mmCIF file of C-alpha atoms and ligand atoms in Angstrom:
data_model
loop_
_atom_site.group_PDB
_atom_site.id
_atom_site.type_symbol
_atom_site.label_atom_id
_atom_site.label_comp_id
_atom_site.label_asym_id
_atom_site.label_seq_id
_atom_site.Cartn_x
_atom_site.Cartn_y
_atom_site.Cartn_z
ATOM 1 C CA MET A 1 -1.019 -35.438 -35.493
ATOM 2 C CA LYS A 2 -1.035 -31.900 -34.987
ATOM 3 C CA ALA A 3 -2.160 -30.369 -31.443
ATOM 4 C CA ILE A 4 -2.958 -26.956 -29.911
ATOM 5 C CA VAL A 5 -0.422 -26.487 -27.177
ATOM 6 C CA ILE A 6 -0.298 -23.828 -24.246
ATOM 7 C CA HIS A 7 3.169 -23.285 -23.036
ATOM 8 C CA MET A 8 2.508 -19.883 -20.889
ATOM 9 C CA ALA A 9 0.637 -16.808 -21.374
ATOM 10 C CA LYS A 10 0.639 -15.725 -25.287
ATOM 11 C CA ASP A 11 2.868 -18.791 -26.169
ATOM 12 C CA LEU A 12 0.497 -20.918 -28.293
ATOM 13 C CA ARG A 13 2.050 -23.982 -30.451
ATOM 14 C CA ILE A 14 0.999 -26.043 -32.936
ATOM 15 C CA GLU A 15 2.916 -29.166 -32.186
ATOM 16 C CA GLU A 16 3.495 -32.557 -33.868
ATOM 17 C CA LEU A 17 2.289 -35.460 -31.004
ATOM 18 C CA GLU A 18 2.292 -39.092 -31.549
ATOM 19 C CA THR A 19 -1.132 -40.712 -32.301
ATOM 20 C CA GLU A 20 -2.354 -43.393 -29.767
ATOM 21 C CA LYS A 21 -4.124 -46.433 -30.681
ATOM 22 C CA PRO A 22 -7.874 -47.056 -28.865
ATOM 23 C CA GLY A 23 -7.821 -49.492 -26.524
ATOM 24 C CA PRO A 24 -10.793 -51.568 -25.090
ATOM 25 C CA GLY A 25 -13.839 -49.607 -25.166
ATOM 26 C CA GLU A 26 -12.313 -46.654 -26.629
ATOM 27 C CA VAL A 27 -12.735 -45.260 -29.945
ATOM 28 C CA GLU A 28 -10.353 -42.736 -32.089
ATOM 29 C CA ILE A 29 -11.789 -39.795 -33.309
ATOM 30 C CA ARG A 30 -10.571 -37.572 -36.118
ATOM 31 C CA LEU A 31 -11.441 -34.203 -34.795
ATOM 32 C CA ALA A 32 -13.816 -31.833 -36.749
ATOM 33 C CA ALA A 33 -14.576 -28.784 -34.530
ATOM 34 C CA GLY A 34 -13.368 -27.193 -31.211
ATOM 35 C CA GLY A 35 -14.817 -24.604 -29.664
ATOM 36 C CA ILE A 36 -12.697 -22.032 -27.805
ATOM 37 C CA CYS A 37 -14.011 -21.497 -23.949
ATOM 38 C CA GLY A 38 -13.342 -18.664 -21.489
ATOM 39 C CA SER A 39 -11.319 -21.257 -19.593
ATOM 40 C CA ASP A 40 -8.705 -21.800 -22.816
ATOM 41 C CA LEU A 41 -8.675 -17.934 -23.136
ATOM 42 C CA HIS A 42 -7.855 -17.600 -19.794
ATOM 43 C CA TYR A 43 -4.667 -20.062 -20.021
ATOM 44 C CA TYR A 44 -3.928 -18.447 -23.438
ATOM 45 C CA ASN A 45 -4.169 -14.781 -22.171
ATOM 46 C CA HIS A 46 -2.955 -15.254 -18.378
ATOM 47 C CA GLY A 47 -1.496 -18.484 -18.189
ATOM 48 C CA GLY A 48 -4.135 -19.661 -15.905
ATOM 49 C CA PHE A 49 -6.838 -18.076 -13.305
ATOM 50 C CA GLY A 50 -6.858 -17.698 -9.678
ATOM 51 C CA THR A 51 -4.515 -20.357 -7.939
ATOM 52 C CA VAL A 52 -4.622 -22.575 -11.053
ATOM 53 C CA ARG A 53 -1.570 -21.786 -12.930
ATOM 54 C CA LEU A 54 0.363 -23.413 -15.908
ATOM 55 C CA LYS A 55 3.196 -25.607 -14.526
ATOM 56 C CA GLU A 56 3.891 -27.655 -17.998
ATOM 57 C CA PRO A 57 2.686 -27.248 -21.662
ATOM 58 C CA MET A 58 -0.977 -28.501 -21.908
ATOM 59 C CA ILE A 59 -2.969 -29.306 -24.927
ATOM 60 C CA LEU A 60 -6.134 -26.830 -24.650
ATOM 61 C CA GLY A 61 -9.707 -27.522 -25.644
ATOM 62 C CA HIS A 62 -12.714 -29.361 -23.945
ATOM 63 C CA GLU A 63 -15.550 -28.253 -26.596
ATOM 64 C CA VAL A 64 -14.808 -31.016 -29.283
ATOM 65 C CA SER A 65 -16.828 -33.056 -32.060
ATOM 66 C CA GLY A 66 -15.367 -35.227 -34.557
ATOM 67 C CA HIS A 67 -16.094 -38.434 -36.597
ATOM 68 C CA VAL A 68 -15.192 -41.897 -35.489
ATOM 69 C CA ALA A 69 -11.751 -43.257 -37.279
ATOM 70 C CA ALA A 70 -11.184 -46.624 -35.698
ATOM 71 C CA LEU A 71 -12.987 -48.715 -33.037
ATOM 72 C CA GLY A 72 -11.084 -50.264 -29.915
ATOM 73 C CA GLU A 73 -12.309 -54.035 -28.861
ATOM 74 C CA GLY A 74 -15.753 -54.328 -27.493
ATOM 75 C CA VAL A 75 -17.148 -50.929 -28.913
ATOM 76 C CA SER A 76 -20.455 -51.967 -30.599
ATOM 77 C CA ASP A 77 -22.776 -48.974 -30.623
ATOM 78 C CA LEU A 78 -20.590 -46.682 -32.685
ATOM 79 C CA ALA A 79 -19.367 -47.204 -36.240
ATOM 80 C CA ILE A 80 -16.643 -45.613 -38.406
ATOM 81 C CA GLY A 81 -17.443 -42.512 -39.853
ATOM 82 C CA ASP A 82 -20.069 -41.421 -37.167
ATOM 83 C CA LEU A 83 -20.143 -37.553 -36.295
ATOM 84 C CA VAL A 84 -19.784 -37.621 -32.303
ATOM 85 C CA ALA A 85 -19.582 -34.952 -29.688
ATOM 86 C CA VAL A 86 -17.347 -35.919 -27.203
ATOM 87 C CA SER A 87 -18.044 -34.999 -23.396
ATOM 88 C CA PRO A 88 -14.577 -33.779 -21.785
ATOM 89 C CA SER A 89 -16.118 -35.278 -18.493
ATOM 90 C CA ARG A 90 -14.153 -38.257 -17.520
ATOM 91 C CA PRO A 91 -15.288 -38.993 -13.528
ATOM 92 C CA CYS A 92 -13.616 -41.965 -11.783
ATOM 93 C CA GLY A 93 -16.931 -43.785 -11.375
ATOM 94 C CA ALA A 94 -15.875 -44.831 -8.260
ATOM 95 C CA CYS A 95 -15.223 -42.063 -5.558
ATOM 96 C CA ASP A 96 -17.849 -41.103 -3.065
ATOM 97 C CA TYR A 97 -19.138 -37.914 -5.534
ATOM 98 C CA CYS A 98 -19.399 -40.876 -7.939
ATOM 99 C CA LEU A 99 -21.344 -43.054 -6.404
ATOM 100 C CA LYS A 100 -23.692 -40.550 -4.745
ATOM 101 C CA GLY A 101 -24.762 -39.680 -8.504
ATOM 102 C CA LEU A 102 -22.408 -36.404 -8.502
ATOM 103 C CA PRO A 103 -20.028 -37.132 -11.296
ATOM 104 C CA ASN A 104 -19.611 -33.406 -11.690
ATOM 105 C CA HIS A 105 -17.804 -33.298 -8.408
ATOM 106 C CA CYS A 106 -15.453 -36.515 -8.758
ATOM 107 C CA PHE A 107 -12.520 -36.336 -6.484
ATOM 108 C CA HIS A 108 -10.485 -37.487 -9.693
ATOM 109 C CA MET A 109 -12.217 -35.826 -12.254
ATOM 110 C CA ARG A 110 -10.226 -35.824 -15.734
ATOM 111 C CA PHE A 111 -11.710 -33.055 -17.396
ATOM 112 C CA TYR A 112 -9.630 -32.288 -20.824
ATOM 113 C CA GLY A 113 -7.456 -28.969 -20.774
ATOM 114 C CA SER A 114 -7.242 -28.555 -17.262
ATOM 115 C CA ALA A 115 -4.235 -27.260 -14.924
ATOM 116 C CA MET A 116 -6.344 -27.803 -11.853
ATOM 117 C CA PRO A 117 -4.632 -31.095 -10.996
ATOM 118 C CA PHE A 118 -0.740 -31.662 -11.780
ATOM 119 C CA PRO A 119 0.404 -33.423 -13.985
ATOM 120 C CA HIS A 120 -2.022 -31.452 -15.820
ATOM 121 C CA ILE A 121 -4.763 -33.054 -17.812
ATOM 122 C CA GLN A 122 -4.370 -32.884 -21.385
ATOM 123 C CA GLY A 123 -6.887 -31.454 -23.577
ATOM 124 C CA ALA A 124 -8.886 -32.519 -26.828
ATOM 125 C CA PHE A 125 -7.471 -29.681 -29.749
ATOM 126 C CA ARG A 126 -5.787 -32.616 -31.393
ATOM 127 C CA GLU A 127 -6.278 -34.158 -34.887
ATOM 128 C CA ARG A 128 -6.841 -37.323 -33.572
ATOM 129 C CA LEU A 129 -8.353 -37.987 -29.952
ATOM 130 C CA VAL A 130 -8.632 -41.363 -28.239
ATOM 131 C CA ALA A 131 -11.922 -41.537 -26.213
ATOM 132 C CA LYS A 132 -13.939 -43.804 -23.932
ATOM 133 C CA ALA A 133 -17.026 -44.947 -26.470
ATOM 134 C CA SER A 134 -19.191 -43.754 -23.330
ATOM 135 C CA GLN A 135 -18.133 -40.251 -23.735
ATOM 136 C CA CYS A 136 -19.359 -40.326 -27.060
ATOM 137 C CA VAL A 137 -22.526 -39.159 -28.238
ATOM 138 C CA LYS A 138 -23.913 -39.838 -31.849
ATOM 139 C CA ALA A 139 -24.787 -36.277 -33.120
ATOM 140 C CA GLU A 140 -26.131 -37.257 -36.906
ATOM 141 C CA GLY A 141 -27.999 -34.381 -38.672
ATOM 142 C CA LEU A 142 -26.055 -31.731 -36.564
ATOM 143 C CA SER A 143 -22.958 -29.696 -38.383
ATOM 144 C CA ALA A 144 -19.538 -30.478 -36.647
ATOM 145 C CA GLY A 145 -19.796 -27.000 -34.799
ATOM 146 C CA GLU A 146 -23.294 -27.455 -33.560
ATOM 147 C CA ALA A 147 -22.188 -30.642 -32.168
ATOM 148 C CA ALA A 148 -19.064 -28.971 -30.596
ATOM 149 C CA MET A 149 -21.454 -26.654 -28.846
ATOM 150 C CA ALA A 150 -22.892 -29.783 -26.821
ATOM 151 C CA GLU A 151 -20.525 -28.768 -24.171
ATOM 152 C CA PRO A 152 -21.312 -25.217 -23.265
ATOM 153 C CA LEU A 153 -25.155 -26.139 -23.768
ATOM 154 C CA SER A 154 -24.663 -28.708 -21.075
ATOM 155 C CA VAL A 155 -23.183 -26.343 -18.672
ATOM 156 C CA THR A 156 -26.254 -24.213 -18.802
ATOM 157 C CA LEU A 157 -28.630 -27.132 -18.491
ATOM 158 C CA HIS A 158 -27.083 -28.343 -15.501
ATOM 159 C CA ALA A 159 -27.628 -24.682 -14.142
ATOM 160 C CA THR A 160 -31.372 -24.709 -15.201
ATOM 161 C CA ARG A 161 -31.492 -28.195 -13.157
ATOM 162 C CA ARG A 162 -29.965 -26.195 -10.180
ATOM 163 C CA ALA A 163 -32.428 -23.329 -10.712
ATOM 164 C CA GLY A 164 -35.259 -25.722 -9.958
ATOM 165 C CA GLU A 165 -38.851 -24.947 -11.354
ATOM 166 C CA MET A 166 -38.589 -23.016 -14.617
ATOM 167 C CA LEU A 167 -42.285 -23.252 -15.912
ATOM 168 C CA GLY A 168 -43.874 -19.807 -16.093
ATOM 169 C CA LYS A 169 -41.347 -18.133 -14.213
ATOM 170 C CA ARG A 170 -39.785 -14.582 -14.927
ATOM 171 C CA VAL A 171 -35.823 -14.909 -15.722
ATOM 172 C CA LEU A 172 -32.970 -12.374 -15.689
ATOM 173 C CA VAL A 173 -29.817 -13.336 -17.300
ATOM 174 C CA THR A 174 -26.887 -11.176 -16.343
ATOM 175 C CA GLY A 175 -23.679 -11.336 -18.818
ATOM 176 C CA CYS A 176 -24.488 -12.581 -22.408
ATOM 177 C CA GLY A 177 -21.437 -14.464 -23.778
ATOM 178 C CA PRO A 178 -21.829 -17.760 -24.756
ATOM 179 C CA ILE A 179 -23.038 -19.104 -21.289
ATOM 180 C CA GLY A 180 -25.493 -16.075 -21.086
ATOM 181 C CA THR A 181 -27.074 -16.523 -24.288
ATOM 182 C CA LEU A 182 -26.953 -20.640 -24.043
ATOM 183 C CA SER A 183 -28.704 -20.180 -20.756
ATOM 184 C CA ILE A 184 -31.656 -18.192 -22.374
ATOM 185 C CA LEU A 185 -32.058 -20.713 -25.048
ATOM 186 C CA ALA A 186 -32.072 -23.339 -21.874
ATOM 187 C CA ALA A 187 -34.388 -21.793 -19.901
ATOM 188 C CA ARG A 188 -36.844 -21.174 -22.685
ATOM 189 C CA ARG A 189 -36.679 -24.753 -23.476
ATOM 190 C CA ALA A 190 -37.493 -25.149 -19.790
ATOM 191 C CA GLY A 191 -40.435 -23.037 -19.752
ATOM 192 C CA ALA A 192 -39.325 -19.586 -18.686
ATOM 193 C CA ALA A 193 -42.232 -17.257 -19.295
ATOM 194 C CA GLU A 194 -40.277 -14.243 -19.598
ATOM 195 C CA ILE A 195 -36.682 -13.563 -20.376
ATOM 196 C CA VAL A 196 -34.572 -10.163 -19.559
ATOM 197 C CA ALA A 197 -30.954 -10.402 -20.689
ATOM 198 C CA ALA A 198 -28.278 -7.850 -19.369
ATOM 199 C CA ASP A 199 -24.762 -7.044 -20.387
ATOM 200 C CA LEU A 200 -22.693 -3.897 -20.732
ATOM 201 C CA SER A 201 -22.369 -4.691 -24.646
ATOM 202 C CA GLU A 202 -25.148 -3.408 -27.289
ATOM 203 C CA ARG A 203 -23.618 -6.315 -29.116
ATOM 204 C CA ALA A 204 -23.895 -9.088 -26.891
ATOM 205 C CA LEU A 205 -27.570 -7.931 -26.345
ATOM 206 C CA GLY A 206 -28.289 -8.473 -29.758
ATOM 207 C CA PHE A 207 -27.220 -12.132 -29.542
ATOM 208 C CA ALA A 208 -29.256 -11.986 -26.249
ATOM 209 C CA ARG A 209 -32.358 -11.100 -28.569
ATOM 210 C CA ALA A 210 -31.248 -13.366 -31.578
ATOM 211 C CA VAL A 211 -31.685 -16.281 -28.978
ATOM 212 C CA GLY A 212 -34.950 -15.548 -27.770
ATOM 213 C CA ALA A 213 -34.551 -12.821 -24.915
ATOM 214 C CA ASP A 214 -37.768 -10.920 -24.539
ATOM 215 C CA ARG A 215 -36.253 -7.916 -23.304
ATOM 216 C CA THR A 216 -32.654 -6.636 -23.053
ATOM 217 C CA VAL A 217 -31.374 -3.905 -20.808
ATOM 218 C CA ASN A 218 -28.050 -2.224 -21.152
ATOM 219 C CA LEU A 219 -26.252 -2.259 -17.840
ATOM 220 C CA SER A 220 -23.887 0.675 -18.417
ATOM 221 C CA ASP A 221 -26.818 2.628 -17.381
ATOM 222 C CA ARG A 222 -26.330 1.836 -13.673
ATOM 223 C CA ASP A 223 -30.043 2.176 -13.095
ATOM 224 C CA GLY A 224 -31.066 -0.272 -15.896
ATOM 225 C CA LEU A 225 -32.795 -2.733 -13.556
ATOM 226 C CA VAL A 226 -34.348 -0.455 -10.945
ATOM 227 C CA PRO A 227 -37.661 -0.497 -12.665
ATOM 228 C CA PHE A 228 -37.295 -4.426 -12.304
ATOM 229 C CA SER A 229 -36.489 -4.009 -8.370
ATOM 230 C CA GLU A 230 -39.798 -2.247 -7.355
ATOM 231 C CA ASN A 231 -42.127 -3.928 -4.822
ATOM 232 C CA LYS A 232 -39.362 -6.485 -3.443
ATOM 233 C CA GLY A 233 -38.428 -7.482 -7.423
ATOM 234 C CA THR A 234 -39.994 -8.629 -10.548
ATOM 235 C CA PHE A 235 -37.905 -11.865 -11.225
ATOM 236 C CA ASP A 236 -38.097 -15.641 -9.872
ATOM 237 C CA VAL A 237 -34.562 -16.684 -11.279
ATOM 238 C CA LEU A 238 -31.564 -14.976 -11.749
ATOM 239 C CA TYR A 239 -28.633 -16.698 -14.035
ATOM 240 C CA GLU A 240 -25.439 -14.708 -12.930
ATOM 241 C CA CYS A 241 -23.165 -15.324 -16.058
ATOM 242 C CA SER A 242 -21.103 -12.089 -15.719
ATOM 243 C CA GLY A 243 -18.767 -12.903 -12.516
ATOM 244 C CA ALA A 244 -19.090 -9.269 -11.991
ATOM 245 C CA GLN A 245 -20.273 -8.143 -8.782
ATOM 246 C CA PRO A 246 -22.245 -5.044 -9.826
ATOM 247 C CA ALA A 247 -24.382 -7.360 -11.879
ATOM 248 C CA LEU A 248 -25.066 -9.979 -9.328
ATOM 249 C CA VAL A 249 -26.058 -7.101 -6.882
ATOM 250 C CA ALA A 250 -28.189 -4.962 -9.412
ATOM 251 C CA GLY A 251 -29.685 -8.679 -9.910
ATOM 252 C CA ILE A 252 -30.416 -9.567 -6.259
ATOM 253 C CA GLN A 253 -32.087 -6.337 -5.811
ATOM 254 C CA ALA A 254 -34.303 -7.193 -8.954
ATOM 255 C CA LEU A 255 -35.162 -10.761 -7.704
ATOM 256 C CA ARG A 256 -38.578 -11.479 -5.759
ATOM 257 C CA PRO A 257 -38.610 -13.130 -2.549
ATOM 258 C CA ARG A 258 -37.608 -16.510 -2.198
ATOM 259 C CA GLY A 259 -36.022 -16.024 -5.598
ATOM 260 C CA VAL A 260 -32.949 -18.089 -6.826
ATOM 261 C CA ILE A 261 -29.675 -17.194 -7.790
ATOM 262 C CA VAL A 262 -27.574 -19.608 -10.143
ATOM 263 C CA GLN A 263 -23.991 -18.447 -10.200
ATOM 264 C CA LEU A 264 -22.441 -19.387 -13.488
ATOM 265 C CA GLY A 265 -19.753 -16.757 -13.771
ATOM 266 C CA LEU A 266 -16.500 -17.093 -12.175
ATOM 267 C CA GLY A 267 -14.746 -13.822 -11.534
ATOM 268 C CA GLY A 268 -13.014 -14.681 -8.365
ATOM 269 C CA ASP A 269 -14.485 -13.780 -4.812
ATOM 270 C CA MET A 270 -17.015 -10.857 -4.060
ATOM 271 C CA ALA A 271 -18.960 -9.200 -1.547
ATOM 272 C CA LEU A 272 -22.627 -9.904 -1.508
ATOM 273 C CA PRO A 273 -25.426 -7.803 -0.323
ATOM 274 C CA MET A 274 -26.233 -10.330 2.517
ATOM 275 C CA MET A 275 -29.094 -8.172 3.822
ATOM 276 C CA ALA A 276 -31.196 -8.388 0.839
ATOM 277 C CA ILE A 277 -30.253 -11.927 0.587
ATOM 278 C CA THR A 278 -31.421 -12.755 3.758
ATOM 279 C CA ALA A 279 -34.413 -10.296 4.314
ATOM 280 C CA LYS A 280 -35.794 -11.702 0.610
ATOM 281 C CA GLU A 281 -35.152 -15.312 1.553
ATOM 282 C CA LEU A 282 -32.980 -15.735 -1.649
ATOM 283 C CA ASP A 283 -31.387 -19.012 -2.569
ATOM 284 C CA LEU A 284 -27.910 -18.569 -3.719
ATOM 285 C CA ARG A 285 -26.652 -21.915 -5.840
ATOM 286 C CA GLY A 286 -23.748 -22.673 -7.534
ATOM 287 C CA SER A 287 -23.428 -24.398 -10.588
ATOM 288 C CA PHE A 288 -20.511 -26.289 -11.948
ATOM 289 C CA ARG A 289 -19.868 -28.433 -14.984
ATOM 290 C CA PHE A 290 -22.219 -31.034 -15.903
ATOM 291 C CA HIS A 291 -22.599 -34.754 -16.755
ATOM 292 C CA GLU A 292 -25.644 -36.576 -17.858
ATOM 293 C CA GLU A 293 -26.857 -33.253 -19.225
ATOM 294 C CA PHE A 294 -24.140 -33.602 -22.300
ATOM 295 C CA ALA A 295 -26.529 -36.356 -24.109
ATOM 296 C CA THR A 296 -29.470 -34.073 -23.440
ATOM 297 C CA ALA A 297 -27.657 -31.135 -25.186
ATOM 298 C CA VAL A 298 -27.289 -33.323 -28.397
ATOM 299 C CA LYS A 299 -30.782 -34.380 -28.281
ATOM 300 C CA LEU A 300 -32.209 -30.851 -27.768
ATOM 301 C CA MET A 301 -30.127 -29.702 -30.708
ATOM 302 C CA GLN A 302 -31.082 -32.860 -33.011
ATOM 303 C CA GLY A 303 -34.568 -32.440 -32.534
ATOM 304 C CA GLY A 304 -34.711 -28.849 -33.389
ATOM 305 C CA LEU A 305 -35.420 -27.612 -29.811
ATOM 306 C CA ILE A 306 -32.528 -25.618 -29.164
ATOM 307 C CA ASP A 307 -30.754 -23.874 -32.145
ATOM 308 C CA VAL A 308 -27.147 -22.812 -31.450
ATOM 309 C CA LYS A 309 -26.285 -21.713 -34.870
ATOM 310 C CA PRO A 310 -26.577 -18.022 -34.484
ATOM 311 C CA LEU A 311 -24.111 -17.984 -31.645
ATOM 312 C CA ILE A 312 -21.365 -19.505 -33.694
ATOM 313 C CA THR A 313 -19.764 -16.424 -35.183
ATOM 314 C CA HIS A 314 -16.166 -17.528 -36.549
ATOM 315 C CA THR A 315 -14.831 -20.862 -37.708
ATOM 316 C CA LEU A 316 -10.900 -20.726 -38.639
ATOM 317 C CA PRO A 317 -8.683 -23.674 -39.436
ATOM 318 C CA LEU A 318 -6.103 -25.377 -37.548
ATOM 319 C CA GLY A 319 -3.294 -23.419 -39.176
ATOM 320 C CA GLU A 320 -4.809 -20.358 -38.049
ATOM 321 C CA ALA A 321 -5.283 -21.538 -34.206
ATOM 322 C CA LEU A 322 -3.422 -18.220 -32.943
ATOM 323 C CA LYS A 323 -5.596 -16.006 -34.764
ATOM 324 C CA ALA A 324 -8.802 -17.937 -33.782
ATOM 325 C CA PHE A 325 -7.565 -17.399 -30.029
ATOM 326 C CA GLU A 326 -7.034 -13.641 -30.900
ATOM 327 C CA ILE A 327 -10.560 -13.314 -32.249
ATOM 328 C CA ALA A 328 -12.067 -15.450 -29.306
ATOM 329 C CA SER A 329 -10.157 -13.054 -26.880
ATOM 330 C CA ASP A 330 -12.176 -10.217 -28.390
ATOM 331 C CA LYS A 331 -15.808 -9.750 -27.354
ATOM 332 C CA GLY A 332 -16.235 -6.899 -29.738
ATOM 333 C CA GLN A 333 -15.634 -9.672 -32.520
ATOM 334 C CA SER A 334 -16.194 -13.004 -31.636
ATOM 335 C CA MET A 335 -19.304 -14.897 -29.711
ATOM 336 C CA LYS A 336 -18.145 -18.420 -30.052
ATOM 337 C CA THR A 337 -14.912 -18.862 -32.236
ATOM 338 C CA GLN A 338 -14.262 -22.731 -33.248
ATOM 339 C CA ILE A 339 -11.655 -24.522 -34.916
ATOM 340 C CA ALA A 340 -11.853 -26.281 -37.961
ATOM 341 C CA PHE A 341 -9.553 -29.390 -37.544
ATOM 342 C CA ALA A 342 -10.522 -31.298 -40.970
HETATM 343 ZN ZN1 ZN B 401 -16.190 -24.838 -21.930
HETATM 344 ZN ZN1 ZN B 402 -15.337 -40.121 -9.071
#
């Protein structure tokens, strides 16, 4: 089988690897679709991010779907041919955080395609993937591409939980890439009354409107959010998806007292307007990965309650993986680029 392997920045290869056999409780999946994520792009363009660096070749990818091709012993809830979304979240189930019900904080997390631990955790961009049946969520009724969107959608469902009450709230989303636009869909589904989306790119804002943002603000106008900052601010919740300090600062000015900041964007450490956070009694909350939200993401798409299709802009065959990574790296072209494995 072929797999997409990163050796170092800009050294991406399609390599031939041995196929594995599914053990007890596992299934073999014939991969169908794989979405390229920001973290894959960091490995591809820079060989890592922050202190996380590639130290050995690693298969990329963690946003995948496929068809069940073989069943290991004892697997009864899946059948050969089923389309499944495969969760990359593989907590150990036994550490303190797993036992506290916080599996996304597992000490021994084996999240696909991550160079955080060494040896690196190999990813899922391979023609055949052996996974635990418990990672697989049946996705009948969805396209393979939609099923592969369950992962980034889960990230934003988890963030929505971190935000707390959403019904009737006024929401600001800064940064309208895949996570920002999916946050708009998640916030709306959770009952947000008004959603304003902000970005530097008019093209990104077009996607924000397409998925239901009520208003958009182009932040290349530095004062774009000033009208929302009057009377101590307008918004109850900020989804900060850009990782850019100017967006966070402008968003904080536009939050009401007791507003909630959910930080999703990872752009490195930054200085914060601590005076405003303190005086407006704002809550600053991180959000990282997900776990049980994965199955919810599939169900919301299956029920037609969230439509991610407008965000899938490019689908390229495995043989054009390199081109797919180049397109995905170009925000002027791509929202979500996926690789078709079959
Ligand atoms: Zn991702
Ligand atoms: Zn654990």
